[in-house]
């Protein structure tokens, strides 16, 4: 593999938290390939297929979920990693695992758990993703968690940058297996993060248009989008409108990807190792200043017109109510928990609430709705708005 000097090298990995005695060689895979495969084969990853991306419990099969979003992030991140001669397997592992900590109903569910866990250290989806893969998801006889490499855990912990004030979940893992939280992570982690931005910036537009929450006229108020739309119309004047819109999305993704490759390549050209990336003291992978300004404008537009759309907010409130009700039920009556979770329920807080939070956070949208109906005999109306 033609790996750049600043790329992460699996042969130089800092290793795994737990040393194992297993000598089984399950195929000719690098350490980072094994991390990627462990994430893909995890139960937590499979549950992403029924967790909210933008729309809560969508009736349509064409809307994105956390699973399809993660796959799209992975595709974009692999393109970036290959162009920059990074380790594609580590980049892919981080992309596929980056949303595993999200609870049901997306940010509405996270808000409910943050409120419910205020007395027990709070809730953060990024830290919970690390907790899920390093502690909760435990298929192996020799240790808890998936025992991922240091580089994968580091990238998940810090893909948004250094962490100055980790919450309890991340702090517990860092104390057991220090992840250098004050440093910037690898370029692979930085690339996975910017690929996430590119994916949801553009794919959420696609879903918003499909659902009727956004209109083309609204989008064309953005000069960046209007420029691309005029080019699409010039090149494909007779194409059906839906195909033109999909071409618009592809065009924008391509422009962002090419911009990141050019900008990041210029930033890292003189670096001689992955450690120099961490010691740089700043983010090295990202957009050029001009593209960054356009991307911020696009994000503002999406919050104003899609994420904070009145129907979205009403649905989110119903979803928040479901999670809040479930947490209260499990706290007040432990018999409402499944036997396996009830048998491991700690006697006192904060561990007791954290155990309940682990259970609730792992739910899919569908399972949370079913549990609310089972316990309360009802669920709030309007939990699907598309």
mmCIF file of C-alpha atoms in Angstrom:
data_model
loop_
_atom_site.group_PDB
_atom_site.id
_atom_site.type_symbol
_atom_site.label_atom_id
_atom_site.label_comp_id
_atom_site.label_asym_id
_atom_site.label_seq_id
_atom_site.Cartn_x
_atom_site.Cartn_y
_atom_site.Cartn_z
ATOM 1 C CA UNK A 1 0.000 0.000 0.000
ATOM 2 C CA UNK A 2 1.309 3.456 -0.945
ATOM 3 C CA UNK A 3 0.827 5.011 2.483
ATOM 4 C CA UNK A 4 1.826 8.633 3.095
ATOM 5 C CA UNK A 5 4.360 9.257 5.906
ATOM 6 C CA UNK A 6 1.699 11.140 7.901
ATOM 7 C CA UNK A 7 -0.822 8.274 7.641
ATOM 8 C CA UNK A 8 -1.582 5.859 10.456
ATOM 9 C CA UNK A 9 0.229 2.548 10.038
ATOM 10 C CA UNK A 10 -1.417 -0.561 11.532
ATOM 11 C CA UNK A 11 2.021 -2.141 11.921
ATOM 12 C CA UNK A 12 2.888 0.715 14.296
ATOM 13 C CA UNK A 13 -0.385 0.652 16.239
ATOM 14 C CA UNK A 14 -0.179 1.352 19.948
ATOM 15 C CA UNK A 15 -2.099 -1.874 20.458
ATOM 16 C CA UNK A 16 -5.296 -2.844 22.258
ATOM 17 C CA UNK A 17 -6.460 -2.339 25.821
ATOM 18 C CA UNK A 18 -6.673 -6.054 26.597
ATOM 19 C CA UNK A 19 -3.996 -8.579 25.764
ATOM 20 C CA UNK A 20 -5.522 -11.843 24.577
ATOM 21 C CA UNK A 21 -4.254 -15.408 24.429
ATOM 22 C CA UNK A 22 -6.118 -16.321 21.264
ATOM 23 C CA UNK A 23 -3.741 -17.365 18.516
ATOM 24 C CA UNK A 24 -6.423 -17.790 15.872
ATOM 25 C CA UNK A 25 -5.644 -15.938 12.658
ATOM 26 C CA UNK A 26 -9.029 -15.175 11.128
ATOM 27 C CA UNK A 27 -7.814 -14.107 7.724
ATOM 28 C CA UNK A 28 -4.926 -11.894 6.548
ATOM 29 C CA UNK A 29 -6.181 -8.644 8.036
ATOM 30 C CA UNK A 30 -4.401 -5.666 9.510
ATOM 31 C CA UNK A 31 -5.276 -4.405 12.997
ATOM 32 C CA UNK A 32 -7.424 -1.623 11.515
ATOM 33 C CA UNK A 33 -9.228 -4.024 9.177
ATOM 34 C CA UNK A 34 -10.116 -6.124 12.197
ATOM 35 C CA UNK A 35 -11.468 -3.033 13.971
ATOM 36 C CA UNK A 36 -13.656 -2.205 10.975
ATOM 37 C CA UNK A 37 -14.952 -5.772 10.829
ATOM 38 C CA UNK A 38 -15.662 -5.914 14.566
ATOM 39 C CA UNK A 39 -17.763 -2.758 14.265
ATOM 40 C CA UNK A 40 -19.665 -4.055 11.228
ATOM 41 C CA UNK A 41 -20.444 -7.358 12.976
ATOM 42 C CA UNK A 42 -21.592 -5.705 16.210
ATOM 43 C CA UNK A 43 -25.198 -5.671 17.359
ATOM 44 C CA UNK A 44 -24.939 -1.934 18.018
ATOM 45 C CA UNK A 45 -24.084 -1.325 14.357
ATOM 46 C CA UNK A 46 -27.035 -3.385 13.139
ATOM 47 C CA UNK A 47 -29.399 -1.384 15.331
ATOM 48 C CA UNK A 48 -28.497 1.791 13.427
ATOM 49 C CA UNK A 49 -30.840 0.653 10.647
ATOM 50 C CA UNK A 50 -33.800 1.656 12.837
ATOM 51 C CA UNK A 51 -32.464 4.819 14.437
ATOM 52 C CA UNK A 52 -33.399 8.340 13.378
ATOM 53 C CA UNK A 53 -31.134 10.331 11.078
ATOM 54 C CA UNK A 54 -33.407 13.335 10.367
ATOM 55 C CA UNK A 55 -36.947 12.010 10.231
ATOM 56 C CA UNK A 56 -38.372 10.083 13.179
ATOM 57 C CA UNK A 57 -39.664 6.583 12.333
ATOM 58 C CA UNK A 58 -40.176 7.385 8.654
ATOM 59 C CA UNK A 59 -42.844 5.378 6.885
ATOM 60 C CA UNK A 60 -41.025 5.630 3.543
ATOM 61 C CA UNK A 61 -38.248 3.198 2.704
ATOM 62 C CA UNK A 62 -36.180 5.836 0.904
ATOM 63 C CA UNK A 63 -35.319 8.074 3.860
ATOM 64 C CA UNK A 64 -31.943 7.772 5.480
ATOM 65 C CA UNK A 65 -31.377 6.160 8.853
ATOM 66 C CA UNK A 66 -28.257 6.223 11.024
ATOM 67 C CA UNK A 67 -27.102 3.058 9.252
ATOM 68 C CA UNK A 68 -27.426 4.314 5.693
ATOM 69 C CA UNK A 69 -25.917 7.646 6.737
ATOM 70 C CA UNK A 70 -22.920 5.849 8.254
ATOM 71 C CA UNK A 71 -22.409 3.876 5.041
ATOM 72 C CA UNK A 72 -22.517 7.083 3.007
ATOM 73 C CA UNK A 73 -20.026 8.758 5.339
ATOM 74 C CA UNK A 74 -17.763 5.743 4.940
ATOM 75 C CA UNK A 75 -17.891 5.960 1.135
ATOM 76 C CA UNK A 76 -16.962 9.642 1.093
ATOM 77 C CA UNK A 77 -14.267 9.148 3.726
ATOM 78 C CA UNK A 78 -12.661 6.299 1.785
ATOM 79 C CA UNK A 79 -12.416 8.502 -1.317
ATOM 80 C CA UNK A 80 -10.712 11.215 0.725
ATOM 81 C CA UNK A 81 -8.404 8.749 2.465
ATOM 82 C CA UNK A 82 -7.318 7.152 -0.792
ATOM 83 C CA UNK A 83 -6.594 10.486 -2.446
ATOM 84 C CA UNK A 84 -4.543 11.603 0.568
ATOM 85 C CA UNK A 85 -2.813 8.194 0.912
ATOM 86 C CA UNK A 86 -4.169 7.574 4.409
ATOM 87 C CA UNK A 87 -5.125 4.245 5.925
ATOM 88 C CA UNK A 88 -8.514 3.503 4.377
ATOM 89 C CA UNK A 89 -9.376 0.769 6.872
ATOM 90 C CA UNK A 90 -8.958 2.995 9.929
ATOM 91 C CA UNK A 91 -10.868 5.764 8.161
ATOM 92 C CA UNK A 92 -13.669 3.336 7.343
ATOM 93 C CA UNK A 93 -13.820 1.941 10.879
ATOM 94 C CA UNK A 94 -14.166 5.449 12.320
ATOM 95 C CA UNK A 95 -16.811 6.407 9.754
ATOM 96 C CA UNK A 96 -18.905 3.320 10.400
ATOM 97 C CA UNK A 97 -18.669 3.681 14.171
ATOM 98 C CA UNK A 98 -19.093 7.433 14.548
ATOM 99 C CA UNK A 99 -22.874 7.378 15.200
ATOM 100 C CA UNK A 100 -23.169 4.202 17.271
ATOM 101 C CA UNK A 101 -23.705 6.207 20.460
ATOM 102 C CA UNK A 102 -26.854 7.943 19.227
ATOM 103 C CA UNK A 103 -30.003 6.976 21.162
ATOM 104 C CA UNK A 104 -33.383 6.424 19.515
ATOM 105 C CA UNK A 105 -34.965 9.504 17.905
ATOM 106 C CA UNK A 106 -31.645 11.247 17.314
ATOM 107 C CA UNK A 107 -31.085 14.587 19.008
ATOM 108 C CA UNK A 108 -34.550 14.533 20.586
ATOM 109 C CA UNK A 109 -33.636 11.291 22.342
ATOM 110 C CA UNK A 110 -30.275 12.691 23.367
ATOM 111 C CA UNK A 111 -31.928 15.744 24.896
ATOM 112 C CA UNK A 112 -34.256 13.515 26.925
ATOM 113 C CA UNK A 113 -31.404 11.346 28.203
ATOM 114 C CA UNK A 114 -29.277 14.399 29.017
ATOM 115 C CA UNK A 115 -32.116 15.727 31.173
ATOM 116 C CA UNK A 116 -32.800 12.349 32.791
ATOM 117 C CA UNK A 117 -29.107 11.801 33.532
ATOM 118 C CA UNK A 118 -28.367 15.275 34.904
ATOM 119 C CA UNK A 119 -27.987 13.819 38.419
ATOM 120 C CA UNK A 120 -25.732 10.984 37.241
ATOM 121 C CA UNK A 121 -23.148 12.695 35.045
ATOM 122 C CA UNK A 122 -25.183 13.485 31.970
ATOM 123 C CA UNK A 123 -25.268 11.887 28.553
ATOM 124 C CA UNK A 124 -23.184 12.536 25.436
ATOM 125 C CA UNK A 125 -23.699 10.453 22.298
ATOM 126 C CA UNK A 126 -20.044 10.567 21.299
ATOM 127 C CA UNK A 127 -18.851 9.312 24.677
ATOM 128 C CA UNK A 128 -21.623 6.731 24.721
ATOM 129 C CA UNK A 129 -20.500 5.421 21.336
ATOM 130 C CA UNK A 130 -17.060 4.807 22.799
ATOM 131 C CA UNK A 131 -18.620 3.215 25.890
ATOM 132 C CA UNK A 132 -20.759 0.969 23.702
ATOM 133 C CA UNK A 133 -17.833 -0.385 21.704
ATOM 134 C CA UNK A 134 -15.302 -0.504 24.557
ATOM 135 C CA UNK A 135 -17.528 -1.782 27.378
ATOM 136 C CA UNK A 136 -21.134 -2.714 26.560
ATOM 137 C CA UNK A 137 -20.816 -4.695 23.312
ATOM 138 C CA UNK A 138 -18.977 -7.760 24.634
ATOM 139 C CA UNK A 139 -19.035 -10.836 22.363
ATOM 140 C CA UNK A 140 -15.603 -12.163 23.319
ATOM 141 C CA UNK A 141 -14.826 -14.614 26.163
ATOM 142 C CA UNK A 142 -11.580 -12.929 27.222
ATOM 143 C CA UNK A 143 -12.564 -9.300 27.773
ATOM 144 C CA UNK A 144 -15.354 -6.762 27.770
ATOM 145 C CA UNK A 145 -15.973 -4.595 24.739
ATOM 146 C CA UNK A 146 -14.674 -5.110 21.215
ATOM 147 C CA UNK A 147 -11.081 -4.393 22.258
ATOM 148 C CA UNK A 148 -10.461 -2.021 19.365
ATOM 149 C CA UNK A 149 -7.033 -0.535 18.700
ATOM 150 C CA UNK A 150 -5.868 2.614 20.437
ATOM 151 C CA UNK A 151 -6.059 4.510 17.155
ATOM 152 C CA UNK A 152 -9.717 3.623 16.590
ATOM 153 C CA UNK A 153 -10.720 4.466 20.152
ATOM 154 C CA UNK A 154 -8.723 7.705 19.972
ATOM 155 C CA UNK A 155 -10.395 8.657 16.700
ATOM 156 C CA UNK A 156 -13.864 7.998 18.050
ATOM 157 C CA UNK A 157 -13.164 9.956 21.211
ATOM 158 C CA UNK A 158 -11.675 12.973 19.442
ATOM 159 C CA UNK A 159 -13.032 13.058 15.882
ATOM 160 C CA UNK A 160 -14.369 16.555 16.644
ATOM 161 C CA UNK A 161 -11.006 17.595 18.078
ATOM 162 C CA UNK A 162 -9.349 17.610 21.532
ATOM 163 C CA UNK A 163 -11.627 17.015 24.507
ATOM 164 C CA UNK A 164 -10.975 19.409 27.383
ATOM 165 C CA UNK A 165 -13.811 18.299 29.676
ATOM 166 C CA UNK A 166 -14.769 14.647 29.084
ATOM 167 C CA UNK A 167 -17.992 13.421 30.619
ATOM 168 C CA UNK A 168 -18.003 10.443 32.960
ATOM 169 C CA UNK A 169 -18.278 7.775 30.234
ATOM 170 C CA UNK A 170 -15.313 9.012 28.246
ATOM 171 C CA UNK A 171 -13.340 9.802 31.402
ATOM 172 C CA UNK A 172 -13.762 6.228 32.700
ATOM 173 C CA UNK A 173 -12.342 4.755 29.496
ATOM 174 C CA UNK A 174 -9.544 7.308 29.322
ATOM 175 C CA UNK A 175 -8.506 6.527 32.874
ATOM 176 C CA UNK A 176 -8.331 2.815 32.073
ATOM 177 C CA UNK A 177 -6.666 3.261 28.686
ATOM 178 C CA UNK A 178 -5.360 6.838 28.167
ATOM 179 C CA UNK A 179 -6.311 8.312 24.786
ATOM 180 C CA UNK A 180 -4.353 11.615 24.874
ATOM 181 C CA UNK A 181 -7.586 13.595 24.890
ATOM 182 C CA UNK A 182 -5.800 16.948 24.788
ATOM 183 C CA UNK A 183 -4.230 16.307 21.377
ATOM 184 C CA UNK A 184 -5.732 16.393 17.902
ATOM 185 C CA UNK A 185 -6.384 12.904 16.511
ATOM 186 C CA UNK A 186 -5.040 11.205 13.408
ATOM 187 C CA UNK A 187 -5.765 12.491 9.916
ATOM 188 C CA UNK A 188 -7.979 9.448 9.426
ATOM 189 C CA UNK A 189 -10.195 10.634 12.281
ATOM 190 C CA UNK A 190 -10.216 14.203 10.977
ATOM 191 C CA UNK A 191 -11.171 12.972 7.511
ATOM 192 C CA UNK A 192 -13.998 10.829 8.908
ATOM 193 C CA UNK A 193 -15.320 13.921 10.660
ATOM 194 C CA UNK A 194 -15.321 16.136 7.570
ATOM 195 C CA UNK A 195 -16.864 13.291 5.533
ATOM 196 C CA UNK A 196 -19.708 13.261 8.063
ATOM 197 C CA UNK A 197 -20.276 16.976 7.403
ATOM 198 C CA UNK A 198 -20.244 16.484 3.639
ATOM 199 C CA UNK A 199 -22.664 13.570 3.843
ATOM 200 C CA UNK A 200 -25.323 15.090 6.028
ATOM 201 C CA UNK A 201 -25.040 18.584 4.545
ATOM 202 C CA UNK A 202 -26.064 17.189 1.194
ATOM 203 C CA UNK A 203 -28.038 14.029 1.878
ATOM 204 C CA UNK A 204 -30.298 15.790 4.368
ATOM 205 C CA UNK A 205 -31.182 18.195 1.551
ATOM 206 C CA UNK A 206 -32.155 15.186 -0.544
ATOM 207 C CA UNK A 207 -34.400 13.816 2.214
ATOM 208 C CA UNK A 208 -35.822 17.252 2.988
ATOM 209 C CA UNK A 209 -36.812 17.765 -0.646
ATOM 210 C CA UNK A 210 -38.312 14.271 -0.846
ATOM 211 C CA UNK A 211 -40.411 14.916 2.264
ATOM 212 C CA UNK A 212 -41.576 18.347 1.088
ATOM 213 C CA UNK A 213 -39.977 20.177 4.010
ATOM 214 C CA UNK A 214 -37.615 21.980 1.634
ATOM 215 C CA UNK A 215 -38.233 23.490 -1.796
ATOM 216 C CA UNK A 216 -35.876 24.207 -4.626
ATOM 217 C CA UNK A 217 -36.769 27.901 -4.458
ATOM 218 C CA UNK A 218 -35.620 28.014 -0.855
ATOM 219 C CA UNK A 219 -32.328 26.350 -1.742
ATOM 220 C CA UNK A 220 -31.675 28.716 -4.631
ATOM 221 C CA UNK A 221 -31.505 31.609 -2.177
ATOM 222 C CA UNK A 222 -28.027 30.228 -1.385
ATOM 223 C CA UNK A 223 -25.587 31.522 -3.998
ATOM 224 C CA UNK A 224 -23.436 28.384 -3.693
ATOM 225 C CA UNK A 225 -26.390 26.132 -4.499
ATOM 226 C CA UNK A 226 -27.777 28.444 -7.178
ATOM 227 C CA UNK A 227 -24.465 28.372 -9.053
ATOM 228 C CA UNK A 228 -24.472 24.582 -9.146
ATOM 229 C CA UNK A 229 -28.134 24.454 -10.129
ATOM 230 C CA UNK A 230 -27.592 26.734 -13.112
ATOM 231 C CA UNK A 231 -24.773 24.460 -14.251
ATOM 232 C CA UNK A 232 -26.961 21.364 -13.867
ATOM 233 C CA UNK A 233 -29.736 22.977 -15.926
ATOM 234 C CA UNK A 234 -27.221 23.993 -18.590
ATOM 235 C CA UNK A 235 -25.813 20.481 -18.884
ATOM 236 C CA UNK A 236 -29.097 18.582 -18.598
ATOM 237 C CA UNK A 237 -31.864 20.948 -19.791
ATOM 238 C CA UNK A 238 -34.333 18.209 -20.724
ATOM 239 C CA UNK A 239 -33.770 15.860 -17.776
ATOM 240 C CA UNK A 240 -36.683 15.299 -15.360
ATOM 241 C CA UNK A 241 -36.592 17.555 -12.312
ATOM 242 C CA UNK A 242 -35.964 14.730 -9.843
ATOM 243 C CA UNK A 243 -32.869 13.660 -11.784
ATOM 244 C CA UNK A 244 -31.634 17.236 -11.948
ATOM 245 C CA UNK A 245 -31.984 17.512 -8.173
ATOM 246 C CA UNK A 246 -30.018 14.338 -7.601
ATOM 247 C CA UNK A 247 -27.328 15.610 -9.953
ATOM 248 C CA UNK A 248 -27.224 18.809 -7.887
ATOM 249 C CA UNK A 249 -26.518 16.796 -4.742
ATOM 250 C CA UNK A 250 -23.794 14.764 -6.451
ATOM 251 C CA UNK A 251 -22.200 17.918 -7.831
ATOM 252 C CA UNK A 252 -22.063 19.579 -4.437
ATOM 253 C CA UNK A 253 -20.551 16.500 -2.828
ATOM 254 C CA UNK A 254 -17.911 16.343 -5.557
ATOM 255 C CA UNK A 255 -16.989 20.000 -5.126
ATOM 256 C CA UNK A 256 -16.654 19.601 -1.362
ATOM 257 C CA UNK A 257 -14.587 16.425 -1.679
ATOM 258 C CA UNK A 258 -12.193 18.001 -4.178
ATOM 259 C CA UNK A 259 -11.866 21.073 -1.972
ATOM 260 C CA UNK A 260 -10.973 18.973 1.084
ATOM 261 C CA UNK A 261 -8.394 16.980 -0.879
ATOM 262 C CA UNK A 262 -6.691 20.124 -2.161
ATOM 263 C CA UNK A 263 -6.776 21.990 1.155
ATOM 264 C CA UNK A 264 -5.697 19.049 3.313
ATOM 265 C CA UNK A 265 -2.985 17.970 0.905
ATOM 266 C CA UNK A 266 -1.472 21.442 1.122
ATOM 267 C CA UNK A 267 -1.623 21.368 4.933
ATOM 268 C CA UNK A 268 0.096 18.011 5.457
ATOM 269 C CA UNK A 269 2.636 17.885 2.645
ATOM 270 C CA UNK A 270 5.644 18.438 4.889
ATOM 271 C CA UNK A 271 4.669 16.121 7.743
ATOM 272 C CA UNK A 272 6.786 13.028 8.334
ATOM 273 C CA UNK A 273 4.651 10.954 10.707
ATOM 274 C CA UNK A 274 1.229 10.441 12.250
ATOM 275 C CA UNK A 275 2.622 11.766 15.530
ATOM 276 C CA UNK A 276 3.416 15.073 13.822
ATOM 277 C CA UNK A 277 -0.264 15.288 12.910
ATOM 278 C CA UNK A 278 -1.178 14.964 16.597
ATOM 279 C CA UNK A 279 1.484 17.476 17.614
ATOM 280 C CA UNK A 280 0.398 20.079 15.048
ATOM 281 C CA UNK A 281 -1.912 21.679 17.594
ATOM 282 C CA UNK A 282 -4.662 22.397 15.078
ATOM 283 C CA UNK A 283 -7.030 20.750 12.640
ATOM 284 C CA UNK A 284 -5.269 19.858 9.399
ATOM 285 C CA UNK A 285 -8.055 18.189 7.433
ATOM 286 C CA UNK A 286 -10.929 20.326 6.260
ATOM 287 C CA UNK A 287 -12.355 22.838 3.817
ATOM 288 C CA UNK A 288 -10.647 25.851 2.332
ATOM 289 C CA UNK A 289 -11.734 29.163 3.914
ATOM 290 C CA UNK A 290 -14.105 29.914 1.040
ATOM 291 C CA UNK A 291 -15.755 26.492 1.074
ATOM 292 C CA UNK A 292 -15.913 26.548 4.890
ATOM 293 C CA UNK A 293 -17.899 29.795 4.741
ATOM 294 C CA UNK A 294 -20.309 28.306 2.196
ATOM 295 C CA UNK A 295 -20.672 25.155 4.275
ATOM 296 C CA UNK A 296 -21.523 27.179 7.400
ATOM 297 C CA UNK A 297 -24.124 29.078 5.404
ATOM 298 C CA UNK A 298 -25.624 25.802 4.228
ATOM 299 C CA UNK A 299 -25.759 24.468 7.796
ATOM 300 C CA UNK A 300 -27.534 27.614 8.987
ATOM 301 C CA UNK A 301 -30.057 27.212 6.197
ATOM 302 C CA UNK A 302 -30.691 23.566 7.139
ATOM 303 C CA UNK A 303 -31.290 24.405 10.780
ATOM 304 C CA UNK A 304 -33.645 27.234 9.923
ATOM 305 C CA UNK A 305 -35.633 25.359 7.302
ATOM 306 C CA UNK A 306 -35.406 21.634 8.108
ATOM 307 C CA UNK A 307 -34.089 20.706 11.541
ATOM 308 C CA UNK A 308 -36.145 23.455 13.250
ATOM 309 C CA UNK A 309 -39.148 23.118 10.963
ATOM 310 C CA UNK A 310 -42.348 23.327 13.098
ATOM 311 C CA UNK A 311 -43.406 19.777 12.179
ATOM 312 C CA UNK A 312 -39.946 18.480 13.006
ATOM 313 C CA UNK A 313 -39.998 20.203 16.384
ATOM 314 C CA UNK A 314 -43.449 18.835 17.208
ATOM 315 C CA UNK A 315 -42.380 15.310 16.320
ATOM 316 C CA UNK A 316 -39.164 15.706 18.298
ATOM 317 C CA UNK A 317 -41.143 16.718 21.378
ATOM 318 C CA UNK A 318 -43.208 13.550 21.145
ATOM 319 C CA UNK A 319 -40.038 11.498 20.769
ATOM 320 C CA UNK A 320 -38.432 13.226 23.747
ATOM 321 C CA UNK A 321 -41.525 12.386 25.782
ATOM 322 C CA UNK A 322 -41.206 8.675 24.915
ATOM 323 C CA UNK A 323 -37.605 8.515 26.140
ATOM 324 C CA UNK A 324 -38.366 10.516 29.278
ATOM 325 C CA UNK A 325 -41.298 8.218 30.105
ATOM 326 C CA UNK A 326 -39.215 5.087 29.616
ATOM 327 C CA UNK A 327 -36.417 6.312 31.864
ATOM 328 C CA UNK A 328 -38.896 7.180 34.613
ATOM 329 C CA UNK A 329 -40.613 3.797 34.317
ATOM 330 C CA UNK A 330 -37.389 1.824 34.615
ATOM 331 C CA UNK A 331 -36.231 3.944 37.533
ATOM 332 C CA UNK A 332 -39.482 3.606 39.463
ATOM 333 C CA UNK A 333 -40.224 -0.053 38.737
ATOM 334 C CA UNK A 334 -37.292 -2.285 37.893
ATOM 335 C CA UNK A 335 -39.641 -5.116 36.909
ATOM 336 C CA UNK A 336 -40.342 -3.212 33.706
ATOM 337 C CA UNK A 337 -36.771 -3.950 32.606
ATOM 338 C CA UNK A 338 -35.967 -7.161 30.708
ATOM 339 C CA UNK A 339 -34.658 -9.907 32.964
ATOM 340 C CA UNK A 340 -31.056 -9.757 31.730
ATOM 341 C CA UNK A 341 -30.848 -6.014 32.399
ATOM 342 C CA UNK A 342 -32.749 -6.282 35.687
ATOM 343 C CA UNK A 343 -30.374 -8.934 37.023
ATOM 344 C CA UNK A 344 -27.385 -6.623 36.477
ATOM 345 C CA UNK A 345 -29.079 -3.472 37.811
ATOM 346 C CA UNK A 346 -26.864 -1.733 40.400
ATOM 347 C CA UNK A 347 -28.462 -0.875 43.723
ATOM 348 C CA UNK A 348 -27.518 2.813 43.906
ATOM 349 C CA UNK A 349 -26.827 5.858 41.770
ATOM 350 C CA UNK A 350 -25.041 6.949 39.726
ATOM 351 C CA UNK A 351 -24.395 3.407 38.508
ATOM 352 C CA UNK A 352 -28.077 2.478 38.627
ATOM 353 C CA UNK A 353 -29.145 5.356 36.361
ATOM 354 C CA UNK A 354 -26.207 4.785 34.049
ATOM 355 C CA UNK A 355 -27.206 1.152 33.613
ATOM 356 C CA UNK A 356 -30.748 2.193 32.707
ATOM 357 C CA UNK A 357 -29.361 4.813 30.350
ATOM 358 C CA UNK A 358 -27.263 2.163 28.600
ATOM 359 C CA UNK A 359 -30.421 0.144 27.979
ATOM 360 C CA UNK A 360 -32.490 3.056 26.700
ATOM 361 C CA UNK A 361 -29.704 4.495 24.536
ATOM 362 C CA UNK A 362 -29.283 1.186 22.757
ATOM 363 C CA UNK A 363 -32.922 1.005 21.666
ATOM 364 C CA UNK A 364 -34.110 1.510 18.125
ATOM 365 C CA UNK A 365 -36.943 3.950 17.453
ATOM 366 C CA UNK A 366 -39.334 1.067 16.885
ATOM 367 C CA UNK A 367 -38.382 -0.761 20.095
ATOM 368 C CA UNK A 368 -38.690 2.418 22.174
ATOM 369 C CA UNK A 369 -42.206 2.995 20.818
ATOM 370 C CA UNK A 370 -43.139 -0.617 21.564
ATOM 371 C CA UNK A 371 -41.810 -0.357 25.118
ATOM 372 C CA UNK A 372 -43.703 2.867 25.754
ATOM 373 C CA UNK A 373 -46.901 1.267 24.504
ATOM 374 C CA UNK A 374 -46.295 -1.861 26.624
ATOM 375 C CA UNK A 375 -45.659 0.081 29.830
ATOM 376 C CA UNK A 376 -48.043 3.035 29.447
ATOM 377 C CA UNK A 377 -50.610 1.660 27.030
ATOM 378 C CA UNK A 378 -50.024 4.594 24.665
ATOM 379 C CA UNK A 379 -47.462 6.582 22.712
ATOM 380 C CA UNK A 380 -47.585 10.264 21.801
ATOM 381 C CA UNK A 381 -49.261 10.982 18.489
ATOM 382 C CA UNK A 382 -47.380 12.060 15.383
ATOM 383 C CA UNK A 383 -44.149 10.145 15.916
ATOM 384 C CA UNK A 384 -43.733 9.788 12.155
ATOM 385 C CA UNK A 385 -43.887 12.976 10.143
ATOM 386 C CA UNK A 386 -42.972 11.621 6.707
#
